[in-house]
Amino acid sequence: MHLIDGLLEVRSCSLVGLEKNTGKTVTLNYLLSHLPADCRVAVTSIGLDGETRDQVVGTEKPEITLRKGTVFGTTEKHYRQRKMVSELLDVSDEIRTALGRLVTARVITEGKVIIAGSGSTEMLKRWMRAVEKEVDLILVDGALSRMSLASPTVSEGMILATGAAYSANIDTLVRKTAYIVHLIDLPLWDGNEEDCISVTGAVTDRVLEKILNDKEQKGKRLLIPDFTKVFADQMVWNRFEQQHPVVVRQRSRLLGLTVNPTAPNGMILDSDVLCRRLNEATGLPAVDLMKN
């Protein structure tokens, strides 16, 4: 499987769902169960994952199963609720959440756990630095609307989960997903400052329109930190790129797309058609892990 091959080439990877119920937890469980037995893995989350029922929309959710030897980070509350035997490694006084301090532990016997980490990107990076010497790969499970965790400043690679929960219309779903993939694949800056418009903060419609309306800036390259800074409407972005090349200081490595063709309301898209259309639009293999 290409996802596993890609994972073995990076030291850290973020799993990002474009919407809740796009199959991110299914993806995480798949990766954890298919990685080689000798691959030492650490897992945490920037939000809350592993609960049996989604706390926002009330749909059933798969639990996260961790194999022996896996290092994981979760809150004090959820550590007490684990269904496994584990070795306590650390209880952080510096990394705190609304549900208590962040606990780091190692699995002794395979079992299930709720993974809930810090909501702060900086705290996440601190935890990753603390465990990186003990493992070969760190997996970070994402949260709704937290694309910042997919920044190349956080993890080397990322896997994108999309599906009918993002849009029940295949055309719209493919278009919106392809736009995100396009942003992730923006070319890396060559280091040449000449003729560059450098933006360090959020790239919004207003920022782009201001540059477009400045005739002295016409044709110049836009230099941004990375794709997670882009918050522009797709139509505005497309119009901007017709006049200005865009480059990034740091580039993410997108390892693949996973697909959940079932929406929370029960509507089911044709999995084969959806995967084929996404592949055609992005150039990436898209896989329905539940089907395959």
Coordinates of C-alpha atoms in Angstrom, one line a residue:
M1 CA 0.0 0.0 0.0
H2 CA 1.4 3.4 -1.1
L3 CA 0.4 5.0 2.2
I4 CA 2.6 2.7 4.3
D5 CA 5.5 3.1 1.8
G6 CA 5.3 6.8 2.1
L7 CA 5.1 6.8 5.9
L8 CA 8.3 4.8 6.2
E9 CA 10.1 7.6 4.4
V10 CA 9.2 10.3 6.9
R11 CA 9.7 10.8 10.7
S12 CA 6.3 12.4 11.3
C13 CA 2.9 12.6 9.6
S14 CA -0.3 14.5 10.3
L15 CA -3.7 13.1 9.4
V16 CA -6.0 15.9 8.4
G17 CA -9.8 15.5 7.8
L18 CA -11.4 18.1 5.5
E19 CA -14.5 17.7 7.6
K20 CA -15.7 15.5 10.5
N21 CA -16.7 12.0 9.5
T22 CA -14.4 11.9 6.4
G23 CA -12.7 8.7 7.7
K24 CA -9.7 10.1 9.5
T25 CA -9.9 7.7 12.5
V26 CA -10.4 4.7 10.1
T27 CA -7.2 5.9 8.3
L28 CA -5.3 6.1 11.6
N29 CA -6.4 2.6 12.6
Y30 CA -5.4 1.3 9.2
L31 CA -1.9 2.8 9.4
L32 CA -1.3 1.6 12.9
S33 CA -2.3 -2.0 12.0
H34 CA -0.3 -2.2 8.7
L35 CA 3.0 -0.6 9.7
P36 CA 5.8 -3.1 10.0
A37 CA 6.1 -4.8 13.4
D38 CA 9.6 -3.3 14.0
C39 CA 8.4 0.3 13.4
R40 CA 8.3 2.1 16.7
V41 CA 5.3 4.5 16.6
A42 CA 4.1 7.4 18.7
V43 CA 0.5 8.8 18.4
T44 CA -1.2 11.9 19.7
S45 CA -3.9 14.3 18.7
I46 CA -4.4 18.0 18.5
G47 CA -8.0 17.5 19.4
L48 CA -10.2 14.7 20.6
D49 CA -10.3 11.3 18.9
G50 CA -11.0 7.7 19.7
E51 CA -14.4 8.3 21.3
T52 CA -17.1 5.8 20.4
R53 CA -19.5 8.5 19.5
D54 CA -18.8 11.7 17.7
Q55 CA -19.5 14.5 20.3
V56 CA -20.6 17.0 17.7
V57 CA -22.9 15.2 15.3
G58 CA -23.7 12.1 17.4
T59 CA -22.6 9.5 14.8
E60 CA -20.8 6.2 15.7
K61 CA -17.0 6.5 15.6
P62 CA -14.4 3.7 15.6
E63 CA -12.1 3.5 18.6
I64 CA -8.3 3.7 18.3
T65 CA -6.5 0.4 18.8
L66 CA -2.9 0.6 19.8
R67 CA -0.5 -2.3 19.6
K68 CA 2.2 -3.3 22.1
G69 CA 5.1 -0.9 22.2
T70 CA 3.2 2.2 20.9
V71 CA 3.9 5.4 22.7
F72 CA 0.9 7.7 23.0
G73 CA -0.1 11.1 24.4
T74 CA -3.5 11.8 25.9
T75 CA -5.1 13.8 28.7
E76 CA -5.2 12.6 32.3
K77 CA -9.0 12.0 32.1
H78 CA -8.8 9.8 29.0
Y79 CA -5.7 8.0 30.2
R80 CA -7.7 6.7 33.2
Q81 CA -10.3 5.4 30.8
R82 CA -7.9 3.4 28.7
K83 CA -8.7 -0.3 27.9
M84 CA -5.2 -1.6 28.0
V85 CA -2.1 -2.1 30.3
S86 CA 0.4 0.6 29.8
E87 CA 3.6 2.0 31.3
L88 CA 3.4 5.6 32.4
L89 CA 6.3 7.6 31.0
D90 CA 5.5 11.2 31.8
V91 CA 2.8 13.5 33.2
S92 CA 3.6 17.0 31.9
D93 CA 3.1 20.1 34.1
E94 CA 3.8 22.3 31.1
I95 CA 1.4 20.8 28.6
R96 CA -2.1 21.1 30.0
T97 CA -5.5 20.8 28.5
A98 CA -9.1 21.4 29.6
L99 CA -9.2 17.7 30.6
G100 CA -6.0 17.7 32.6
R101 CA -2.3 17.4 32.0
L102 CA -0.9 15.6 29.0
V103 CA 0.1 12.0 29.8
T104 CA 2.7 10.1 27.8
A105 CA 2.7 6.3 28.1
R106 CA 3.8 3.1 26.3
V107 CA 1.4 0.2 25.5
I108 CA 2.2 -3.0 27.3
T109 CA -0.8 -5.1 26.0
E110 CA -2.8 -4.1 22.9
G111 CA -6.0 -2.2 23.6
K112 CA -8.2 0.8 23.0
V113 CA -7.7 4.4 24.1
I114 CA -9.2 7.9 23.5
I115 CA -6.4 10.1 22.1
A116 CA -6.8 13.7 23.1
G117 CA -3.9 16.1 23.0
S118 CA -3.1 19.8 23.4
G119 CA -5.0 22.3 21.2
S120 CA -1.8 24.3 20.8
T121 CA 0.5 23.8 17.9
E122 CA 3.5 24.9 20.0
M123 CA 2.7 22.4 22.7
L124 CA 2.3 19.7 20.1
K125 CA 5.7 20.3 18.7
R126 CA 7.2 20.3 22.3
W127 CA 5.6 16.8 22.9
M128 CA 6.9 15.6 19.5
R129 CA 10.5 16.7 20.4
A130 CA 10.2 14.9 23.7
V131 CA 9.4 11.5 22.2
E132 CA 11.1 11.6 18.8
K133 CA 14.3 9.9 20.1
E134 CA 12.2 6.9 21.3
V135 CA 10.4 6.2 18.1
D136 CA 10.8 5.9 14.3
L137 CA 7.5 7.6 13.4
I138 CA 5.1 10.1 15.0
L139 CA 1.5 10.2 13.9
V140 CA -0.6 13.3 14.7
D141 CA -4.4 12.9 14.5
G142 CA -6.0 16.2 13.4
A143 CA -9.1 18.1 14.4
L144 CA -11.8 19.9 12.6
S145 CA -10.5 23.2 11.0
R146 CA -7.0 22.8 12.4
M147 CA -5.0 22.7 9.2
S148 CA -2.1 24.4 11.1
L149 CA -1.0 21.0 12.5
A150 CA -0.3 19.9 8.9
S151 CA 2.2 22.7 8.5
P152 CA 5.7 21.5 7.5
T153 CA 6.9 23.2 10.7
V154 CA 5.1 20.5 12.6
S155 CA 5.3 17.3 10.5
E156 CA 7.2 16.1 7.5
G157 CA 4.3 14.4 5.8
M158 CA 0.5 14.5 5.7
I159 CA -2.4 12.3 4.7
L160 CA -5.7 14.0 3.7
A161 CA -9.1 12.4 4.5
T162 CA -12.0 13.6 2.4
G163 CA -15.5 12.3 1.6
A164 CA -19.2 12.8 1.4
A165 CA -19.3 14.6 4.7
Y166 CA -17.3 17.4 3.0
S167 CA -19.8 17.6 0.2
A168 CA -22.5 15.1 -1.0
N169 CA -22.0 16.3 -4.6
I170 CA -19.1 14.5 -6.3
D171 CA -18.3 17.5 -8.6
T172 CA -18.1 19.9 -5.6
L173 CA -16.3 17.4 -3.4
V174 CA -13.6 16.8 -6.1
R175 CA -13.2 20.5 -6.9
K176 CA -12.8 21.5 -3.2
T177 CA -10.5 18.6 -2.4
A178 CA -8.4 19.3 -5.5
Y179 CA -8.0 23.0 -4.4
I180 CA -6.6 21.9 -1.1
V181 CA -4.2 19.5 -2.8
H182 CA -3.1 22.3 -5.1
L183 CA -2.3 24.5 -2.2
I184 CA -0.3 21.7 -0.5
D185 CA 1.7 21.2 -3.7
L186 CA 2.6 24.9 -4.2
P187 CA 6.3 25.1 -5.4
L188 CA 9.1 25.6 -3.0
W189 CA 10.8 29.0 -3.0
D190 CA 14.2 29.1 -4.7
G191 CA 15.7 31.5 -2.2
N192 CA 15.8 34.5 -4.6
E193 CA 14.3 37.6 -2.9
E194 CA 14.1 39.5 -6.2
D195 CA 10.6 40.4 -7.4
C196 CA 8.9 38.8 -4.4
I197 CA 6.0 40.0 -2.4
S198 CA 6.5 38.4 1.0
V199 CA 3.5 37.8 3.3
T200 CA 4.0 36.2 6.7
G201 CA 0.5 36.2 8.0
A202 CA -2.9 34.9 6.8
V203 CA -3.4 35.1 3.0
T204 CA -7.0 36.2 2.7
D205 CA -9.2 37.4 -0.2
R206 CA -8.6 41.0 1.0
V207 CA -4.8 40.5 0.9
L208 CA -4.9 39.0 -2.6
E209 CA -7.3 41.7 -3.9
K210 CA -5.0 44.4 -2.6
I211 CA -2.0 43.0 -4.5
L212 CA -4.2 42.5 -7.6
N213 CA -5.2 46.2 -7.5
D214 CA -1.6 47.4 -7.2
K215 CA -0.4 47.8 -10.8
E216 CA 3.2 48.2 -9.6
Q217 CA 3.1 44.6 -8.2
K218 CA 1.8 43.0 -11.3
G219 CA 3.5 39.7 -12.2
K220 CA 5.6 39.5 -9.0
R221 CA 5.8 36.3 -7.1
L222 CA 3.9 35.9 -3.8
L223 CA 6.0 34.3 -1.1
I224 CA 4.2 32.7 1.8
P225 CA 5.3 30.6 4.8
D226 CA 3.4 27.5 3.8
F227 CA 0.0 26.4 2.5
T228 CA -1.7 26.5 5.9
K229 CA -1.6 30.3 5.7
V230 CA -4.0 30.4 2.8
F231 CA -7.6 31.3 3.7
A232 CA -8.7 32.6 0.3
D233 CA -11.8 31.7 -1.7
Q234 CA -11.0 29.3 -4.6
M235 CA -12.2 31.7 -7.3
V236 CA -10.2 34.6 -5.9
W237 CA -7.1 32.4 -5.6
N238 CA -7.5 31.2 -9.2
R239 CA -7.8 34.7 -10.5
F240 CA -4.7 35.7 -8.4
E241 CA -2.6 32.9 -9.8
Q242 CA -3.3 34.0 -13.4
Q243 CA -1.3 37.1 -12.7
H244 CA 1.1 36.1 -9.8
P245 CA 3.1 32.9 -9.3
V246 CA 3.0 31.7 -5.6
V247 CA 5.8 30.0 -3.8
V248 CA 6.2 28.7 -0.2
R249 CA 9.1 28.9 2.2
Q250 CA 8.4 25.3 3.4
R251 CA 6.5 22.6 1.5
S252 CA 4.4 19.8 2.9
R253 CA 4.7 16.3 1.5
L254 CA 1.3 14.9 0.8
L255 CA 1.5 11.1 1.0
G256 CA -2.0 10.3 -0.1
L257 CA -5.8 10.7 0.0
T258 CA -8.3 8.5 1.8
V259 CA -12.0 8.6 1.0
N260 CA -15.2 8.0 3.0
P261 CA -18.1 7.9 0.5
T262 CA -20.7 7.8 3.2
A263 CA -22.2 11.0 4.7
P264 CA -23.4 11.3 8.3
N265 CA -27.0 11.5 7.0
G266 CA -26.6 8.1 5.3
M267 CA -26.1 9.3 1.7
I268 CA -23.6 7.1 -0.1
L269 CA -21.5 8.2 -3.1
D270 CA -20.1 5.8 -5.6
S271 CA -16.7 4.9 -4.1
D272 CA -15.1 3.8 -7.4
V273 CA -16.3 6.9 -9.3
L274 CA -15.2 9.2 -6.4
C275 CA -11.7 7.6 -6.2
R276 CA -11.2 7.8 -9.9
R277 CA -12.3 11.4 -10.2
L278 CA -10.1 12.4 -7.3
N279 CA -7.1 10.7 -8.9
E280 CA -7.8 12.4 -12.2
A281 CA -8.1 15.8 -10.5
T282 CA -5.1 15.6 -8.1
G283 CA -2.7 13.0 -9.7
L284 CA -2.7 11.2 -6.4
P285 CA -4.1 7.7 -5.7
A286 CA -7.3 8.0 -3.6
V287 CA -8.4 4.9 -1.6
D288 CA -11.5 3.9 0.2
L289 CA -10.0 2.0 3.2
M290 CA -13.3 0.5 4.3
K291 CA -13.8 -1.0 0.9
N292 CA -10.3 -2.1 0.3

